[in-house]
Amino acid sequence: MSAAVPFRDPARTDSTALREHVAALLDSRRRGYALPGAFFCDAALYAAELELIFGRHWLFVASEPEIPEGGDYRTFDIGPYPIFVLRRDDGSIVAFHNTCRHRGTRILQQPAGVVGSNLVCPYHRWVYDETGRLIGCGASELSAPMEGLRLKSVHVKRLAGLIFVCLAAEPPDDFPAMAAQMEPYLLPHAVARTRVAKQIDLIEHGNWKLTIENNRECFHCAGHPELSRSLFDFFGDIQEDALSPQERAAYASFQTARKAAIAGWERAGIPWQLIEKLHGRPTGFRTDRLVLNGAGESMTMDTRRACARLLGNFTDARLGSLHFHVQPNAWFHFLADHIVTFATLPLDAGRTLVRTTWLVDAAAQEGRDYDLENLTRIWVETNKQDATLVEEAHRGASSPAYEPGPLVGSEFMVGMFHSWYEERLRAALNL
Ligand code: FES
Ligand SMILES: [Fe+2]
């Protein structure tokens, strides 16, 4: 039997030239500053990122309510790799490379759907069972044993109803530690008992790192009038002396609201303490429960709950917004009445898919318990605004005249993302 030959240069990510190229780029970045323009446009760096960042880390791709029943699947692409996740009849979730073992065709060709007990490749109708085993090939004999022609599996982890996959043969082993810390925060929101109210795919015309950077700071939040209804604009270490009298008054009301909210969270037994592990580990993550302004119930225009039915066993809507970030591709807002998940995947060096999903209690009915426009408005508008910000950042930073400027204090999470990114590339390339 001949050895498998990968279709791309197997030495590419190990080649001296590539290591030196990435090392030179990383060396060119100044800590505490924005990334140099080459980080957003360089083709070799982008190819290395697909292999070393997206090919070797845990990626959030869907939540369990997106595939609630046995046979439900979702397809997506991680760089050049078509993948699908599938709910099996026993309730377990598996993921496979969506590439037929005959002549390669994508077996599942819709974004989402339902398969029967078997998966049938539409090209020559090879048949696989839900464990990926080839069980029929429409020919009386094959020159290779069927046992060796299983679909290639992809690692899957579930965290409180969120589905993560990893393409690496040996995924980072720190996922269980993150899960152990995060489950007490996430489980009360009962993701598995929700359903999808709406999902929107948006393509941002910018490099994926600009999408993540933009998500990791609210320095720009004055450009989000809808989001600013519910979100206080205070992040990181606040220098009170530097605040204007107007800002000082707003800060005082923020502190009062936060104190009251924390007392409520303590009474409700809801965890709220900050966990900040955005770098220093392969699966970087962070969680923080943010107090909301106004009525303090939800991320809506009137700051009140969008859905009459609260999630899980919640009886009080004033739970703030539990933010959860996972490097490199996801962030989440867990509210008392709904959840918003965001999954990003690069389409090419200058385009990034942002998939936003709104989850509500499984028993909630549109029209009776919630108004879809009210539920989705804040993030529909905010995403559009962010897409413009990312596109303009990409266009400006692609100019040869661009020089990275200094990050400000409230952009501390952008700095942490940069640290994580550099650590992961250096670790992968032994730099
Ligand atoms: S490519 Fe799938 S059956 Fe031929
Ligand atoms: Fe934004």
Short mmCIF file of C-alpha atoms and ligand atoms in Angstrom, two decimals:
data_model
loop_
_atom_site.label_atom_id
_atom_site.label_comp_id
_atom_site.label_asym_id
_atom_site.label_seq_id
_atom_site.Cartn_x
_atom_site.Cartn_y
_atom_site.Cartn_z
CA MET A 1 0.00 0.00 0.00
CA SER A 2 1.40 3.40 -0.91
CA ALA A 3 1.85 6.03 1.79
CA ALA A 4 -0.75 8.80 1.96
CA VAL A 5 0.48 11.99 0.34
CA PRO A 6 -1.10 15.18 1.71
CA PHE A 7 -2.23 17.50 -1.06
CA ARG A 8 -0.34 20.36 0.48
CA ASP A 9 3.33 20.48 1.22
CA PRO A 10 3.66 18.55 4.50
CA ALA A 11 6.82 20.44 5.32
CA ARG A 12 5.25 23.82 4.79
CA THR A 13 4.61 24.65 8.41
CA ASP A 14 7.98 23.21 9.43
CA SER A 15 10.05 24.69 6.67
CA THR A 16 12.88 26.92 7.71
CA ALA A 17 11.72 29.65 5.35
CA LEU A 18 8.25 29.73 6.87
CA ARG A 19 9.56 29.63 10.44
CA GLU A 20 11.88 32.52 9.69
CA HIS A 21 9.11 34.45 7.97
CA VAL A 22 6.66 34.06 10.87
CA ALA A 23 9.40 34.73 13.41
CA ALA A 24 10.32 37.96 11.60
CA LEU A 25 6.67 39.06 11.58
CA LEU A 26 6.23 38.27 15.28
CA ASP A 27 9.48 40.06 16.09
CA SER A 28 8.24 43.10 14.19
CA ARG A 29 5.26 43.54 16.48
CA ARG A 30 5.59 45.94 19.37
CA ARG A 31 3.84 44.91 22.57
CA GLY A 32 1.11 47.29 23.62
CA TYR A 33 0.60 48.39 20.03
CA ALA A 34 -1.74 47.41 17.22
CA LEU A 35 -0.50 44.65 14.91
CA PRO A 36 1.57 45.58 11.85
CA GLY A 37 -0.30 45.60 8.53
CA ALA A 38 1.34 42.40 7.25
CA PHE A 39 -0.54 40.46 9.93
CA PHE A 40 -3.77 41.15 8.05
CA CYS A 41 -2.63 40.67 4.45
CA ASP A 42 0.33 38.29 4.32
CA ALA A 43 -0.62 35.14 2.39
CA ALA A 44 2.02 32.89 3.97
CA LEU A 45 1.03 33.97 7.47
CA TYR A 46 -2.65 33.34 6.70
CA ALA A 47 -1.85 29.83 5.44
CA ALA A 48 0.17 29.19 8.62
CA GLU A 49 -2.74 30.44 10.75
CA LEU A 50 -5.14 28.01 9.09
CA GLU A 51 -2.87 25.12 9.99
CA LEU A 52 -1.49 26.24 13.33
CA ILE A 53 -4.31 28.30 14.84
CA PHE A 54 -7.52 26.99 13.24
CA GLY A 55 -6.14 23.51 12.59
CA ARG A 56 -4.87 22.92 16.11
CA HIS A 57 -7.23 24.61 18.57
CA TRP A 58 -10.73 24.02 19.85
CA LEU A 59 -13.23 25.95 17.74
CA PHE A 60 -16.83 26.70 18.66
CA VAL A 61 -18.99 25.73 15.67
CA ALA A 62 -22.58 25.30 16.86
CA SER A 63 -24.75 24.85 19.91
CA GLU A 64 -26.69 21.70 20.66
CA PRO A 65 -30.12 23.21 19.87
CA GLU A 66 -28.92 23.58 16.27
CA ILE A 67 -28.94 19.78 15.97
CA PRO A 68 -31.59 18.77 18.51
CA GLU A 69 -32.68 15.38 17.08
CA GLY A 70 -30.89 12.22 16.00
CA GLY A 71 -29.84 12.61 12.35
CA ASP A 72 -29.61 16.42 12.49
CA TYR A 73 -26.39 17.82 11.04
CA ARG A 74 -24.64 21.09 10.29
CA THR A 75 -21.86 21.62 7.78
CA PHE A 76 -19.16 24.27 7.80
CA ASP A 77 -15.68 24.94 6.50
CA ILE A 78 -12.58 25.43 8.59
CA GLY A 79 -10.27 26.94 5.99
CA PRO A 80 -9.96 24.28 3.27
CA TYR A 81 -11.54 21.56 5.42
CA PRO A 82 -15.27 20.85 4.94
CA ILE A 83 -16.60 19.40 8.20
CA PHE A 84 -19.94 18.31 9.57
CA VAL A 85 -21.29 17.73 13.05
CA LEU A 86 -24.02 15.14 13.47
CA ARG A 87 -26.35 14.19 16.31
CA ARG A 88 -26.54 10.41 16.49
CA ASP A 89 -29.70 8.56 17.43
CA ASP A 90 -28.29 7.88 20.91
CA GLY A 91 -27.99 11.66 21.48
CA SER A 92 -24.20 11.77 21.17
CA ILE A 93 -22.56 14.26 18.83
CA VAL A 94 -19.85 13.36 16.35
CA ALA A 95 -17.91 15.31 13.75
CA PHE A 96 -16.33 14.14 10.51
CA HIS A 97 -14.43 15.51 7.58
CA ASN A 98 -17.14 16.01 4.95
CA THR A 99 -15.06 14.30 2.29
CA CYS A 100 -16.04 11.00 0.73
CA ARG A 101 -13.50 8.18 0.92
CA HIS A 102 -14.17 7.32 -2.72
CA ARG A 103 -13.35 10.37 -4.83
CA GLY A 104 -13.69 13.08 -2.28
CA THR A 105 -17.13 14.61 -2.85
CA ARG A 106 -18.74 16.50 0.01
CA ILE A 107 -21.23 14.01 1.35
CA LEU A 108 -23.55 16.50 3.06
CA GLN A 109 -24.00 19.48 0.80
CA GLN A 110 -26.56 21.64 2.60
CA PRO A 111 -25.70 24.03 5.46
CA ALA A 112 -27.99 21.96 7.72
CA GLY A 113 -30.37 19.07 7.43
CA VAL A 114 -31.39 15.62 8.56
CA VAL A 115 -29.93 12.30 7.47
CA GLY A 116 -31.63 8.93 7.79
CA SER A 117 -29.89 6.14 9.61
CA ASN A 118 -27.07 6.26 7.04
CA LEU A 119 -25.14 8.90 5.14
CA VAL A 120 -25.11 8.48 1.38
CA CYS A 121 -22.59 10.24 -0.81
CA PRO A 122 -24.61 11.79 -3.66
CA TYR A 123 -21.93 11.11 -6.29
CA HIS A 124 -21.68 7.28 -6.52
CA ARG A 125 -23.84 6.51 -3.50
CA TRP A 126 -21.29 5.06 -1.15
CA VAL A 127 -23.05 4.55 2.17
CA TYR A 128 -21.66 5.25 5.65
CA ASP A 129 -23.28 4.56 8.99
CA GLU A 130 -23.45 7.19 11.71
CA THR A 131 -20.13 6.00 13.16
CA GLY A 132 -18.47 6.83 9.82
CA ARG A 133 -18.07 3.20 8.78
CA LEU A 134 -18.39 2.47 5.07
CA ILE A 135 -21.18 -0.10 4.77
CA GLY A 136 -21.99 -0.06 1.07
CA CYS A 137 -20.26 0.93 -2.13
CA GLY A 138 -22.58 -0.26 -4.91
CA ALA A 139 -19.87 -2.50 -6.37
CA SER A 140 -19.32 -6.19 -5.90
CA GLU A 141 -15.68 -5.77 -5.10
CA LEU A 142 -13.29 -3.07 -3.99
CA SER A 143 -9.53 -3.20 -4.31
CA ALA A 144 -9.23 -1.99 -0.72
CA PRO A 145 -10.94 -3.36 2.41
CA MET A 146 -14.02 -1.36 3.44
CA GLU A 147 -12.79 -1.24 7.06
CA GLY A 148 -10.00 1.08 5.97
CA LEU A 149 -12.40 3.52 4.32
CA ARG A 150 -14.11 5.07 7.31
CA LEU A 151 -14.95 8.75 7.25
CA LYS A 152 -12.17 10.67 8.97
CA SER A 153 -13.37 11.80 12.35
CA VAL A 154 -12.84 15.17 14.00
CA HIS A 155 -12.54 15.63 17.77
CA VAL A 156 -15.65 17.00 19.48
CA LYS A 157 -16.18 18.44 22.96
CA ARG A 158 -19.40 19.65 24.49
CA LEU A 159 -19.48 22.39 27.07
CA ALA A 160 -22.86 23.06 28.67
CA GLY A 161 -24.60 22.70 25.29
CA LEU A 162 -21.91 24.38 23.18
CA ILE A 163 -20.16 22.25 20.54
CA PHE A 164 -16.45 22.63 19.90
CA VAL A 165 -14.34 20.74 17.36
CA CYS A 166 -10.61 20.36 16.85
CA LEU A 167 -8.97 19.16 13.63
CA ALA A 168 -5.66 18.25 15.27
CA ALA A 169 -4.71 14.62 15.75
CA GLU A 170 -3.92 15.53 19.33
CA PRO A 171 -6.06 18.46 20.45
CA PRO A 172 -5.03 20.75 23.31
CA ASP A 173 -5.67 18.89 26.56
CA ASP A 174 -6.78 21.93 28.56
CA PHE A 175 -10.42 21.88 27.44
CA PRO A 176 -11.66 19.85 30.46
CA ALA A 177 -10.05 22.35 32.82
CA MET A 178 -11.88 25.20 31.09
CA ALA A 179 -15.10 23.22 31.13
CA ALA A 180 -14.78 22.54 34.87
CA GLN A 181 -14.43 26.26 35.53
CA MET A 182 -17.11 27.36 33.09
CA GLU A 183 -19.88 24.85 33.74
CA PRO A 184 -21.09 26.48 36.96
CA TYR A 185 -21.47 29.74 35.02
CA LEU A 186 -23.10 28.29 31.92
CA LEU A 187 -25.24 25.37 33.07
CA PRO A 188 -27.87 27.54 34.83
CA HIS A 189 -28.63 29.13 31.43
CA ALA A 190 -29.65 25.63 30.21
CA VAL A 191 -28.48 25.82 26.58
CA ALA A 192 -29.68 22.28 25.94
CA ARG A 193 -33.23 23.39 26.82
CA THR A 194 -33.26 26.23 24.29
CA ARG A 195 -34.10 26.44 20.62
CA VAL A 196 -32.80 28.63 17.84
CA ALA A 197 -34.93 31.75 17.42
CA LYS A 198 -32.74 33.20 14.65
CA GLN A 199 -29.37 32.69 13.02
CA ILE A 200 -27.67 35.21 10.76
CA ASP A 201 -24.45 34.82 8.80
CA LEU A 202 -22.56 38.01 8.13
CA ILE A 203 -19.37 38.32 6.12
CA GLU A 204 -17.01 40.96 7.45
CA HIS A 205 -14.59 42.24 4.83
CA GLY A 206 -11.60 42.13 7.12
CA ASN A 207 -9.01 39.74 8.48
CA TRP A 208 -10.27 37.43 11.23
CA LYS A 209 -7.93 39.00 13.81
CA LEU A 210 -9.57 42.38 13.24
CA THR A 211 -12.95 40.74 13.93
CA ILE A 212 -11.65 39.32 17.19
CA GLU A 213 -9.85 42.53 18.18
CA ASN A 214 -13.00 44.52 17.54
CA ASN A 215 -14.95 42.16 19.77
CA ARG A 216 -12.42 42.43 22.59
CA GLU A 217 -12.81 46.11 23.32
CA CYS A 218 -15.58 48.63 23.85
CA PHE A 219 -13.39 51.69 23.25
CA HIS A 220 -15.40 52.04 20.05
CA CYS A 221 -18.81 51.50 21.68
CA ALA A 222 -19.90 55.10 21.18
CA GLY A 223 -20.47 53.86 17.63
CA HIS A 224 -23.09 51.42 18.96
CA PRO A 225 -26.10 53.51 20.04
CA GLU A 226 -28.40 50.46 20.36
CA LEU A 227 -25.90 48.40 22.37
CA SER A 228 -25.16 51.38 24.58
CA ARG A 229 -28.74 51.36 25.85
CA SER A 230 -27.96 48.36 28.03
CA LEU A 231 -24.19 48.21 28.25
CA PHE A 232 -22.23 50.45 30.61
CA ASP A 233 -19.16 51.84 28.90
CA PHE A 234 -16.65 51.04 31.65
CA PHE A 235 -14.06 48.33 31.07
CA GLY A 236 -10.68 47.60 32.60
CA ASP A 237 -9.02 49.86 35.14
CA ILE A 238 -10.84 53.15 35.29
CA GLN A 239 -8.77 56.22 36.23
CA GLU A 240 -11.43 58.24 37.98
CA ASP A 241 -9.27 61.38 38.00
CA ALA A 242 -9.21 61.34 34.21
CA LEU A 243 -13.01 61.29 33.91
CA SER A 244 -15.00 64.38 33.01
CA PRO A 245 -17.72 65.44 35.52
CA GLN A 246 -20.31 63.88 33.21
CA GLU A 247 -18.35 60.61 32.97
CA ARG A 248 -17.83 60.63 36.73
CA ALA A 249 -21.58 60.79 37.29
CA ALA A 250 -22.10 57.91 34.85
CA TYR A 251 -19.35 55.94 36.57
CA ALA A 252 -20.99 56.48 39.95
CA SER A 253 -24.30 55.17 38.63
CA PHE A 254 -22.46 52.19 37.12
CA GLN A 255 -20.86 51.41 40.47
CA THR A 256 -24.19 51.66 42.28
CA ALA A 257 -25.88 49.38 39.73
CA ARG A 258 -23.01 46.90 39.89
CA LYS A 259 -23.07 46.72 43.67
CA ALA A 260 -26.81 46.06 43.68
CA ALA A 261 -26.51 43.52 40.87
CA ILE A 262 -23.73 41.58 42.61
CA ALA A 263 -25.82 41.41 45.78
CA GLY A 264 -28.66 39.96 43.69
CA TRP A 265 -26.39 37.44 41.96
CA GLU A 266 -25.03 36.35 45.33
CA ARG A 267 -28.57 35.82 46.63
CA ALA A 268 -29.47 33.85 43.51
CA GLY A 269 -26.31 31.73 43.82
CA ILE A 270 -25.23 32.73 40.31
CA PRO A 271 -21.46 32.84 39.75
CA TRP A 272 -20.19 36.20 38.60
CA GLN A 273 -16.49 36.38 39.50
CA LEU A 274 -14.15 37.28 36.66
CA ILE A 275 -12.03 34.47 35.21
CA GLU A 276 -9.35 35.79 32.90
CA LYS A 277 -7.22 33.18 31.15
CA LEU A 278 -7.08 34.66 27.68
CA HIS A 279 -3.45 33.70 27.21
CA GLY A 280 -0.86 31.43 28.76
CA ARG A 281 -2.81 28.33 27.70
CA PRO A 282 -3.84 26.83 24.33
CA THR A 283 -7.57 27.20 25.02
CA GLY A 284 -7.57 30.82 26.12
CA PHE A 285 -10.84 31.98 27.66
CA ARG A 286 -12.45 34.64 29.81
CA THR A 287 -15.74 35.14 31.54
CA ASP A 288 -17.27 38.16 33.24
CA ARG A 289 -20.84 38.91 34.29
CA LEU A 290 -21.58 42.47 33.25
CA VAL A 291 -24.21 44.54 34.96
CA LEU A 292 -26.72 46.03 32.54
CA ASN A 293 -28.02 49.57 32.54
CA GLY A 294 -31.62 50.75 32.91
CA ALA A 295 -33.97 48.00 34.00
CA GLY A 296 -30.92 45.71 33.90
CA GLU A 297 -32.74 42.70 32.49
CA SER A 298 -31.48 42.11 28.97
CA MET A 299 -29.66 43.45 25.93
CA THR A 300 -32.68 45.09 24.38
CA MET A 301 -33.61 48.62 23.40
CA ASP A 302 -35.63 49.09 26.60
CA THR A 303 -33.20 46.98 28.70
CA ARG A 304 -36.10 44.71 29.70
CA ARG A 305 -36.36 41.01 28.97
CA ALA A 306 -37.07 40.23 25.31
CA CYS A 307 -38.56 36.85 26.10
CA ALA A 308 -41.28 36.35 28.71
CA ARG A 309 -40.03 32.84 29.43
CA LEU A 310 -36.73 32.92 31.28
CA LEU A 311 -34.06 30.30 30.68
CA GLY A 312 -33.54 27.24 32.86
CA ASN A 313 -34.97 27.71 36.32
CA PHE A 314 -34.40 31.46 36.51
CA THR A 315 -37.04 33.50 38.24
CA ASP A 316 -35.24 36.87 38.23
CA ALA A 317 -34.27 38.48 34.93
CA ARG A 318 -31.69 40.81 36.45
CA LEU A 319 -28.75 38.48 35.92
CA GLY A 320 -26.71 40.86 33.77
CA SER A 321 -24.89 39.60 30.70
CA LEU A 322 -22.48 36.75 31.25
CA HIS A 323 -19.76 37.24 28.65
CA PHE A 324 -17.66 34.26 27.67
CA HIS A 325 -14.80 34.50 25.17
CA VAL A 326 -12.83 31.56 23.78
CA GLN A 327 -9.71 31.95 21.66
CA PRO A 328 -9.55 31.97 18.72
CA ASN A 329 -13.07 32.13 17.30
CA ALA A 330 -15.98 32.63 19.65
CA TRP A 331 -17.80 34.78 22.13
CA PHE A 332 -21.14 34.46 23.89
CA HIS A 333 -23.64 36.55 25.82
CA PHE A 334 -25.69 34.59 28.32
CA LEU A 335 -28.68 36.55 29.58
CA ALA A 336 -31.56 35.49 31.80
CA ASP A 337 -34.02 35.38 28.89
CA HIS A 338 -31.88 34.54 25.86
CA ILE A 339 -28.40 33.62 24.70
CA VAL A 340 -26.45 35.01 21.77
CA THR A 341 -23.59 32.93 20.36
CA PHE A 342 -21.02 34.22 17.90
CA ALA A 343 -18.77 31.92 15.89
CA THR A 344 -16.24 33.34 13.48
CA LEU A 345 -14.31 31.48 10.80
CA PRO A 346 -11.93 32.97 8.27
CA LEU A 347 -13.02 32.71 4.62
CA ASP A 348 -9.76 34.14 3.31
CA ALA A 349 -7.19 36.61 4.61
CA GLY A 350 -9.56 39.52 4.02
CA ARG A 351 -12.99 38.02 4.75
CA THR A 352 -14.42 36.55 7.92
CA LEU A 353 -17.71 34.79 8.56
CA VAL A 354 -19.53 35.89 11.72
CA ARG A 355 -22.40 33.55 12.57
CA THR A 356 -24.76 34.98 15.20
CA THR A 357 -27.38 32.75 16.82
CA TRP A 358 -30.14 33.76 19.21
CA LEU A 359 -31.39 31.04 21.56
CA VAL A 360 -34.56 31.22 23.64
CA ASP A 361 -36.28 28.78 25.97
CA ALA A 362 -37.47 25.77 23.97
CA ALA A 363 -41.08 26.40 24.99
CA ALA A 364 -41.05 30.08 24.04
CA GLN A 365 -43.28 30.98 21.12
CA GLU A 366 -42.65 33.88 18.78
CA GLY A 367 -45.44 36.42 18.98
CA ARG A 368 -46.64 35.14 22.33
CA ASP A 369 -43.45 35.16 24.41
CA TYR A 370 -41.17 37.34 22.33
CA ASP A 371 -41.02 39.62 19.36
CA LEU A 372 -38.22 38.52 17.03
CA GLU A 373 -37.32 42.04 15.97
CA ASN A 374 -37.04 43.16 19.59
CA LEU A 375 -35.01 40.06 20.50
CA THR A 376 -32.50 40.48 17.69
CA ARG A 377 -32.37 44.21 17.07
CA ILE A 378 -29.39 45.13 19.29
CA TRP A 379 -27.02 42.59 17.74
CA VAL A 380 -28.34 42.92 14.20
CA GLU A 381 -27.53 46.63 14.34
CA THR A 382 -24.32 46.22 16.35
CA ASN A 383 -23.01 43.52 14.00
CA LYS A 384 -23.62 45.76 10.99
CA GLN A 385 -21.77 48.59 12.69
CA ASP A 386 -18.91 46.26 13.66
CA ALA A 387 -18.68 44.90 10.10
CA THR A 388 -18.12 48.43 8.83
CA LEU A 389 -15.53 49.11 11.55
CA VAL A 390 -13.65 45.91 10.69
CA GLU A 391 -13.77 46.58 6.95
CA GLU A 392 -12.45 50.10 7.36
CA ALA A 393 -9.73 48.94 9.77
CA HIS A 394 -8.68 46.31 7.22
CA ARG A 395 -8.60 48.80 4.37
CA GLY A 396 -6.66 51.41 6.32
CA ALA A 397 -4.23 48.95 7.92
CA SER A 398 -3.48 47.46 4.48
CA SER A 399 -1.92 50.76 3.41
CA PRO A 400 1.88 50.81 3.19
CA ALA A 401 1.58 54.10 5.08
CA TYR A 402 -0.01 52.42 8.12
CA GLU A 403 2.01 52.40 11.31
CA PRO A 404 0.58 50.55 14.32
CA GLY A 405 -0.53 52.90 17.07
CA PRO A 406 -0.57 52.35 20.84
CA LEU A 407 -3.40 50.44 22.52
CA VAL A 408 -5.22 52.25 25.32
CA GLY A 409 -6.05 50.83 28.75
CA SER A 410 -9.55 49.65 27.85
CA GLU A 411 -8.07 47.63 24.96
CA PHE A 412 -6.36 45.27 27.41
CA MET A 413 -8.14 42.25 25.96
CA VAL A 414 -6.84 43.09 22.50
CA GLY A 415 -3.35 42.92 24.00
CA MET A 416 -4.19 39.58 25.61
CA PHE A 417 -5.42 38.24 22.27
CA HIS A 418 -2.15 39.32 20.66
CA SER A 419 -0.19 37.58 23.42
CA TRP A 420 -2.16 34.37 22.95
CA TYR A 421 -1.74 34.51 19.18
CA GLU A 422 2.00 34.99 19.43
CA GLU A 423 2.36 32.26 22.05
CA ARG A 424 0.46 29.76 19.93
CA LEU A 425 2.43 30.45 16.75
CA ARG A 426 5.74 30.34 18.61
CA ALA A 427 4.77 27.09 20.34
CA ALA A 428 3.64 25.48 17.06
CA LEU A 429 6.78 26.50 15.19
CA ASN A 430 9.22 25.99 18.07
CA LEU A 431 10.28 29.61 17.85
S1 FES B 1 -17.16 10.39 -4.41
FE1 FES B 1 -18.49 9.63 -2.93
S2 FES B 1 -19.27 7.85 -3.75
FE2 FES B 1 -17.89 8.53 -5.26
FE FE B 2 -18.42 46.68 18.39
#
